[in-house]
Coordinates of C-alpha atoms and ligand atoms in Angstrom, one line a residue:
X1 CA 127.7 108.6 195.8
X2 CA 128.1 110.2 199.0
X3 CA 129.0 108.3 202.1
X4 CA 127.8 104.8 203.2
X5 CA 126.5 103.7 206.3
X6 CA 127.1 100.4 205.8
X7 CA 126.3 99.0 209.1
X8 CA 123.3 99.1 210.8
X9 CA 121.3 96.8 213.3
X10 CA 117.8 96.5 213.6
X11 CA 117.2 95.7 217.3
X12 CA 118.9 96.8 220.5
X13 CA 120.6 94.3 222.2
X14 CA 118.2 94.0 225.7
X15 CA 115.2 94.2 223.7
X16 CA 113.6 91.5 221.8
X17 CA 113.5 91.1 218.0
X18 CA 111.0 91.9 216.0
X19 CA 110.1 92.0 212.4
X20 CA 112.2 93.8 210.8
X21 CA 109.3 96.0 208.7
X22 CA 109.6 97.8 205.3
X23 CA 108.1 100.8 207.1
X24 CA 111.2 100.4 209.7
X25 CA 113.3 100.3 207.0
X26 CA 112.3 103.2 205.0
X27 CA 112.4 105.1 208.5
X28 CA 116.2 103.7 208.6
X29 CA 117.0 105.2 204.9
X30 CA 114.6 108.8 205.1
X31 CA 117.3 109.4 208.2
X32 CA 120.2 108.2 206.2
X33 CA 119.2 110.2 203.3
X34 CA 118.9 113.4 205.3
X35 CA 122.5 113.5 206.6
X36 CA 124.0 112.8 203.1
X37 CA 124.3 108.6 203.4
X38 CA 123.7 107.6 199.9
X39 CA 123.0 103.7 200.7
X40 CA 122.7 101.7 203.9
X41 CA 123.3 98.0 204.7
X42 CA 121.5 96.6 207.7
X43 CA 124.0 94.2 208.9
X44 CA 122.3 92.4 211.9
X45 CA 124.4 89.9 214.3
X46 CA 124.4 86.3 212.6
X47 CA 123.6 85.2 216.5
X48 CA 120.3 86.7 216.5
X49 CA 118.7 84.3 214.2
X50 CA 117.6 81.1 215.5
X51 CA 119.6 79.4 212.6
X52 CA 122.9 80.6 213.9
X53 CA 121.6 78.6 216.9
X54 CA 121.6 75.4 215.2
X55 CA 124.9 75.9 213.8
X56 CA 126.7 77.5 216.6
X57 CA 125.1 77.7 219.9
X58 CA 127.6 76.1 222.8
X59 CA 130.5 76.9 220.9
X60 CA 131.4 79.0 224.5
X61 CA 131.6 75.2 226.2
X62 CA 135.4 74.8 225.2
X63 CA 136.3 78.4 227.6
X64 CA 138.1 77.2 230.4
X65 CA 136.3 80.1 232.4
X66 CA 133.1 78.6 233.9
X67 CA 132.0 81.7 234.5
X68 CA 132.6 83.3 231.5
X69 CA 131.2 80.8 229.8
X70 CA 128.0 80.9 231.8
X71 CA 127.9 84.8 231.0
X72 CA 128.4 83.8 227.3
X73 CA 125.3 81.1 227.7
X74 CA 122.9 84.1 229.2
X75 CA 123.5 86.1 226.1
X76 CA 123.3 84.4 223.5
X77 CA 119.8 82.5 225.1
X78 CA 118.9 86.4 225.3
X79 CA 119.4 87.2 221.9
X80 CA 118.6 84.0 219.3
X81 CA 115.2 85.0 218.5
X82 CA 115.0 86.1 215.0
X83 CA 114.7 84.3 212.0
X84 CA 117.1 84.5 209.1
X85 CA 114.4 83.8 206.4
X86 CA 112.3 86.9 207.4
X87 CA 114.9 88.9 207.8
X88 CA 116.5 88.5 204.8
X89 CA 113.0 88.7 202.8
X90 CA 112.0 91.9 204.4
X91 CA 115.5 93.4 203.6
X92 CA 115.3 92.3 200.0
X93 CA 111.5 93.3 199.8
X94 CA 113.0 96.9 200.4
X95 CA 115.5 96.6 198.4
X96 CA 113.7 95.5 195.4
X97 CA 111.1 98.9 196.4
X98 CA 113.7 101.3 195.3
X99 CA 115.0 101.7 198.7
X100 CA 118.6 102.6 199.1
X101 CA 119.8 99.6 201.0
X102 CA 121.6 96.6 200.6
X103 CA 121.2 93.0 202.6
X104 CA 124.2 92.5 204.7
X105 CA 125.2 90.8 208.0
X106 CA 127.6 91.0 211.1
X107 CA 129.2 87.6 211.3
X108 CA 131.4 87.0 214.1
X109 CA 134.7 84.8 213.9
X110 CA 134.1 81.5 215.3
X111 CA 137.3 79.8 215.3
X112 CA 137.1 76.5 213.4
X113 CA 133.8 77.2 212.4
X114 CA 134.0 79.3 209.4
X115 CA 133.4 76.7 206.8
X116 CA 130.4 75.5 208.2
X117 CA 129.4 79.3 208.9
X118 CA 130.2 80.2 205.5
X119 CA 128.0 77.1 204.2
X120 CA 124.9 78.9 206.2
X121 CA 125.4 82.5 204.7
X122 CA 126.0 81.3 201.2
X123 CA 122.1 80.1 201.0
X124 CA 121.2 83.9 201.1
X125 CA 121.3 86.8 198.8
X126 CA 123.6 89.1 200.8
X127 CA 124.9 91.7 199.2
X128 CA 127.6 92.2 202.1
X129 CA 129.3 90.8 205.0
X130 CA 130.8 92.5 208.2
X131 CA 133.4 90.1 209.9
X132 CA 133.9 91.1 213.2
X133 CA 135.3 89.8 216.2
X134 CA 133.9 91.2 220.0
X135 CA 134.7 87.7 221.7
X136 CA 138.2 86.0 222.9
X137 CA 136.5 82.5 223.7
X138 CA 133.5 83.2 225.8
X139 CA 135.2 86.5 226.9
X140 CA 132.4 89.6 225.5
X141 CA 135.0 92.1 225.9
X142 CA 133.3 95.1 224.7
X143 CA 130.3 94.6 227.0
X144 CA 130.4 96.9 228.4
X145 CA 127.5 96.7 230.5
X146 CA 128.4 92.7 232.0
X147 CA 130.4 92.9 235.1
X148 CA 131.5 89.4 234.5
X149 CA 133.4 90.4 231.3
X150 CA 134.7 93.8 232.0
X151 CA 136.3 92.2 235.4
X152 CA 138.9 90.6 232.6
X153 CA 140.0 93.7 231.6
X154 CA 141.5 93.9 235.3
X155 CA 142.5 90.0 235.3
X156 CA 144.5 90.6 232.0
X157 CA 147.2 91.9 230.6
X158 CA 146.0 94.6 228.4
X159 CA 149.1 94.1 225.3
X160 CA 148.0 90.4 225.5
X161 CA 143.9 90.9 225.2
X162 CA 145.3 93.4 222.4
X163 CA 147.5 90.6 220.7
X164 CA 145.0 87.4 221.1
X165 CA 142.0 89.9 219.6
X166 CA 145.0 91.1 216.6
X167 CA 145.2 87.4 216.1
X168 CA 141.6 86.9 216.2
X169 CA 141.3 89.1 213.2
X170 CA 144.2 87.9 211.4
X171 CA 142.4 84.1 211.5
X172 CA 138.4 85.8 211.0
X173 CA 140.4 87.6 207.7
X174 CA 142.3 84.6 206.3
X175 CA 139.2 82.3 206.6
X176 CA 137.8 84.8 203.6
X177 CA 134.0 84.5 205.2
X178 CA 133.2 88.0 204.7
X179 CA 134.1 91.5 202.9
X180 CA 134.7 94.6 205.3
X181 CA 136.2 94.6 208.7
X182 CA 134.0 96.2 211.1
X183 CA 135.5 98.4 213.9
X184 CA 139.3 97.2 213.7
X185 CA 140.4 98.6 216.5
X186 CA 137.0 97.1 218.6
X187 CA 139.4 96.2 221.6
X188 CA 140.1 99.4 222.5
X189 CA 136.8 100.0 223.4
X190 CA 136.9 100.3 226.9
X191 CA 139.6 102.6 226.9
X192 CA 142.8 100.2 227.5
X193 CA 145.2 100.8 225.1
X194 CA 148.9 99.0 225.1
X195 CA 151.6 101.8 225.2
X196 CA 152.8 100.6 221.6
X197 CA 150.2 99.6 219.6
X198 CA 151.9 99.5 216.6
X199 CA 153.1 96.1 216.0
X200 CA 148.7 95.3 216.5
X201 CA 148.4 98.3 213.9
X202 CA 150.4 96.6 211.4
X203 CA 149.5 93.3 211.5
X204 CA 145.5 94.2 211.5
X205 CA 146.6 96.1 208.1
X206 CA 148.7 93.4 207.0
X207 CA 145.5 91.2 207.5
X208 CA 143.1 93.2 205.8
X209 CA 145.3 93.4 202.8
X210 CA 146.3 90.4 202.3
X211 CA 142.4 89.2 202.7
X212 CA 141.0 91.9 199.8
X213 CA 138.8 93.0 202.9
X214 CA 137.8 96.3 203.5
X215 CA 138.0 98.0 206.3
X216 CA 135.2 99.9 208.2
X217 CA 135.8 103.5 209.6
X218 CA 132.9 103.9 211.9
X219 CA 131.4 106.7 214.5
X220 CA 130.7 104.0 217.0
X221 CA 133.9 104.2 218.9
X222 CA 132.6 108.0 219.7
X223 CA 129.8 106.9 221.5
X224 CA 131.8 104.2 223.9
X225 CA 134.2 105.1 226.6
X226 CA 137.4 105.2 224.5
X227 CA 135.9 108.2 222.9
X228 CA 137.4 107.7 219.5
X229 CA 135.9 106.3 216.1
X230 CA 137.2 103.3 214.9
X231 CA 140.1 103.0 213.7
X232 CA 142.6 105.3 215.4
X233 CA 144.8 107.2 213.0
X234 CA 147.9 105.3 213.3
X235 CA 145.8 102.2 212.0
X236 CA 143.3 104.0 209.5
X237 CA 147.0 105.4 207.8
X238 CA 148.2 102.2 207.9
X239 CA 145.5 100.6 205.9
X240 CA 145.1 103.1 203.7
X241 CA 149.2 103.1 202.7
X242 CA 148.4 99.2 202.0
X243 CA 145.7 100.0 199.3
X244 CA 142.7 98.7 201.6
X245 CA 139.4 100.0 200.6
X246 CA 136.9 101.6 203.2
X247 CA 133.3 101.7 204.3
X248 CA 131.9 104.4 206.6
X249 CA 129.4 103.1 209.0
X250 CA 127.7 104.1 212.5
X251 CA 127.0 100.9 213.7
X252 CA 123.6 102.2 214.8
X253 CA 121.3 99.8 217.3
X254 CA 118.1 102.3 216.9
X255 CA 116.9 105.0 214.7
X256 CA 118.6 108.1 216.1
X257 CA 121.6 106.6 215.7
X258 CA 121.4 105.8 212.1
X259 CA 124.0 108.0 210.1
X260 CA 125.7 109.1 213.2
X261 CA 128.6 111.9 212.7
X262 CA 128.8 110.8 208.9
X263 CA 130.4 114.1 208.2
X264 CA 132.7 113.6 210.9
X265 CA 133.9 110.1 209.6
X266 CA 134.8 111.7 205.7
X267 CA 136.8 113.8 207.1
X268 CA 138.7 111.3 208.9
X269 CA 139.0 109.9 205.4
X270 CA 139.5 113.0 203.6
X271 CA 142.9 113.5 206.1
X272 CA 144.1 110.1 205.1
X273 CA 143.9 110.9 201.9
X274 CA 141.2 108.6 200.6
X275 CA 139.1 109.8 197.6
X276 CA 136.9 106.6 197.5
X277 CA 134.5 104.5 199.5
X278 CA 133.5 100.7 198.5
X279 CA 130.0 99.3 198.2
X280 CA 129.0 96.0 197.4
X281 CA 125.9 94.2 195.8
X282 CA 125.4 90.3 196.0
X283 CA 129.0 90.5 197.7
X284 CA 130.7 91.8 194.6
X285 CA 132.7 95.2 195.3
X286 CA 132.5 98.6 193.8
X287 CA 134.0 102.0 194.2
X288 CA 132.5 105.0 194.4
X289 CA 133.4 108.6 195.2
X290 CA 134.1 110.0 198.5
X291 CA 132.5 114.0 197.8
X292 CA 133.0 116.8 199.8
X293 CA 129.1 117.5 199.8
X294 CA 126.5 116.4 202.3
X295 CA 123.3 116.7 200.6
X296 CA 120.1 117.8 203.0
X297 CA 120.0 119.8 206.2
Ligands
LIG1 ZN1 130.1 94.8 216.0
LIG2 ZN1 127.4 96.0 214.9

């Protein structure tokens, strides 16, 4: 099989949620196809589905931040509107077509919530799960585009939003919720980097083999103002000494995005010496070959 892009959203965060549609799907896959992507996962947020709601919403009350917390509040009212039933069908319905694309999810880490979250997601027939953390408490620190949240990055040390989001992980891995890793290295999103990230490095790869996770290489990072995919070198050679196994993923929010710089990310592979990818039905993982070749134009 050629690559994977193995995590893909549906619906742009700002806009409201719709469907999803087979035809929106086959759309997602003819793209995919096209630049050599020989199965997709749509893998939308767990906290766009009204369900998530039940289970989680107000978990930002215990930030001691009012205002982050408040920030937190106007998101996540802005984005429950979908429901997990549908979604689920209508992935499934594809899948069962012939399309190439599995049923997955992006799950966040919500600290002493996992069990319960866990108990949700195991009444669905996903085929995989993308554990990812984005939030420190109420704090969205890769949004980019909320004033309230990117003021942080000046109010705090950058080695200690690098070490609470390492431990993040390390918690969101052990709690065995999900399968692949999505952007590791997520934190240095907006560009602030600790002058030795290595310790972060090695504990993140520690995590992720220690789990049986794998570990997402993804184009998103080139698209955001650190200008680099996820994760840096230092980190994807790290994972890759430890025996962790690897998706490739664009993290696309809309069409054009879908299969973004594919090429770009086996490379990245192909230089750390990886010769294999992993894919996943009904959450059980399988490897397949990393080729050379991208098929289409
Ligand atoms: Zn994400
Ligand atoms: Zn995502």
């Amino acid at each position: 099989m050629p690559v994977l892009d193995y995590h893909l959203h549906l619906w742009p965060h700002g806009e409201q949620a719709t469907g999803p549609t087979l035809e929106q799907l086959a759309a997602y896959c003819e793209k995919a196809t096209a630049a050599g992507v020989g199965e997709i996962a749509v893998t939308e947020h767990l906290f766009r589905f009204v369900q998530a709601d039940r289970l989680l919403g107000g978990f930002w009350d215990s930030d001691p931040d009012p205002a982050l917390a408040a920030s937190m509040a106007r998101y996540w009212r802005a984005h429950v509107q979908a429901d997990l039933d549908t979604y689920v069908e209508v992935a499934t319905a594809a899948k069962d077509a012939g399309l190439p694309v599995v049923v997955g999810l992006e799950v966040d880490y919500y600290p002493g919530r996992m069990d319960e979250v866990a108990a949700l997601l195991a009444g669905y027939p996903f085929d995989v799960l993308l554990g990812s953390v984005h939030w420190l408490g109420a704090w969205r620190f890769d949004d980019l585009g909320d004033e309230v949240s990117m003021a942080q990055w000046s109010a705090r040390a950058v080695d200690r939003a690098w070490a609470d989001y390492t431990t993040a992980m390390e918690e969101l891995a052990a709690s065995g919720t999900c399968d692949v890793l999505a952007h590791p290295d997520l934190v240095k999103v907006a560009g602030h980097r600790p002058l030795a990230p290595e310790e972060c490095w090695d504990r993140l790869a520690e995590a992720a083999a220690a789990s049986g996770m794998a570990a997402e290489v993804s184009s998103a990072g080139w698209r955001k103002p650190v200008g680099s995919a996820y994760p840096d070198p230092g980190l994807l050679s790290r994972l890759a000494a430890r025996g962790v196994p690897f998706t490739t993923a664009s993290d696309a929010h809309r069409l054009p995005e879908v299969a973004h710089r594919v090429g770009d990310l086996r490379a990245l592979l192909a230089d750390a010496g990886v010769t294999a990818l992993q894919a996943y039905r009904r959450r059980v993982p399988r490897a397949v070959p990393l080729e050379a070749a991208v098929a289409g134009p």
